[in-house]
Amino acid sequence: MIRNKQSRLFRKLPLVAAIGMASLASLAVQQASAHGYIESPKSRAYMCRTNVNDDCGNVTYEPQSVEYTITGRTNYQGIACKEDFTKCGPADGNIASGGMIDQFSEMDIQTATRWAKNDIKPGLNTFTWHYKAKHPIAYQEFYITKKDWNPNEKLTRESFDLVPLLHKDMGNQMAEERNSHDVMIPADHTGYHVVLATWRVGDTDATFYQVIDVNIDGDEVAPSPWNNLGVVQPQALEIGDKVIARLFNAAGEMEDKNISLTIASDEQAKANIWPHALAEKVNAANVGVVMGELNTDGDIVPNFGKNSVFVKKGSDILSFQLEKQLVNQPIELNITGMQPSYTLKDGAVDLHFNAIAKGSDFTIKATVFNAKQESVAHKQAAAGDNTPHFSLSLKDIEAGKFDLVVEAAPKKGATKQETVSFTVQADSDGSYDFVFPEVLKEYKAGTTVLQPKDGNTYECKIFPYSGYCSQWGANATGFEPGVGSNWQDAWIRK
């Protein structure tokens, strides 16, 4: 079925962005796919973005992108459908990641102490979605874990009451920057629970998933005497590394109250061991803070893994920082936002991407090279900006293969480099039906598709080979045109 050029191009842009998100193996999550998160109470993903939760992986940079679609995700009971959470959606155990285990698997870790919690009361609580891209809203739902759920097991449908706390039909109204719902938290739920918020998009197959970790302070529970200043997250260290708990009041750092721990053995260097040892040392010092996690009796005890930092309400200690002095400071550089393919418009292409460097203060620069190994664009970020956003315009270029080279130079030591290859294709003349893998179920003999990974067009072979053309998934790419190991069984390159 030949579609008019305008409708093809309209569909093409978001799809290419989605393919780009799936194809980059590190932190390359597409900005074009960014949509929304629960801002208040802060969702697990948003707490990662605001550094309340740590060691969260890619979601730290894309809390708005936890998106379940019917393809390329883990599916509940192996069924890919568009119904609500109770019938399908991400597989049990992958609910917090929205089934995006390649990008956001860290979100699925579940223990009683792993994630920071929002203190809320039973009764009406306002939950606010913050949108980073506008889409029509079909409906939004909120679920809560059962009274007897096990917080040390991964989230499954068995973990939740499957009658939603709220189902709100939105009539496909276009999302603005934010919208809020009053959600009734049951009075018989107290302590640690997880609220699941889902947003069914009106014009795609997507549903956005956000889990919110809450501590429900019931009327029968005495008000907490503690303020939480922050958390110490587990991270593997090395012998000789030093961690320092630094405390601050209104006048600044209280250096006489700082507590340090130098890693003395391989055992102590383990990710879940040294935070426990530091908590014991801080508590023994009696400097006005207590490290650990609250148990069911309301006592704060050192924890193997994440430890929170508490002060009594009314304390003059206002904030906490954990300083890490590492013997071998690792250097990381990741590029997000790049697509595998772009289309020329009036002889030009605009690139928008982020560079994310860790381990030092860097000067980061980006250069684009064409197939002739000529540099065609260059930009340098301000010194010390470790997370710059780059906008590069490639002008008067021809279609072909390009390399983006990003370099992060520290004040001392070796420069870190990352290279991302991409293709630029000529503006389409309308000679294909779909951008692969759009609308797989419509592929039949004679269907033509554009493969954005190489810029080529492919035609589906005649029966009986045409049945292979629609056989594709994130983990089943054998017949993907031009890419899969057996693509020539299904396709003809045009």
Coordinates of C-alpha atoms in Angstrom, one line a residue, residues 24 71 114 128 135 147 153 162 205 233 248 253 302 308 314 332 340 357 366 368 397 430 433 456:
L24 CA 22.6 2.8 21.3
T71 CA 7.1 -4.2 20.7
R114 CA 17.0 0.4 48.3
T128 CA 1.5 15.5 39.6
H135 CA 0.9 13.9 23.7
K147 CA -1.2 -4.5 52.7
E153 CA 10.6 -9.1 46.1
L162 CA -5.5 -4.6 40.9
D205 CA 0.9 2.3 21.5
Q233 CA 24.3 4.5 48.3
F248 CA 26.7 21.6 57.4
E253 CA 30.7 23.1 57.0
P302 CA 23.0 0.5 60.2
S308 CA 20.0 7.3 55.2
G314 CA 15.1 21.1 65.4
E332 CA 33.3 7.9 32.1
P340 CA 21.4 6.3 13.8
A357 CA 31.3 13.0 31.7
A366 CA 32.6 17.6 19.7
V368 CA 31.8 15.7 13.1
I397 CA 26.8 18.2 3.1
G430 CA 8.2 8.9 -1.5
D433 CA 5.6 2.4 2.1
N456 CA 18.5 1.9 1.9

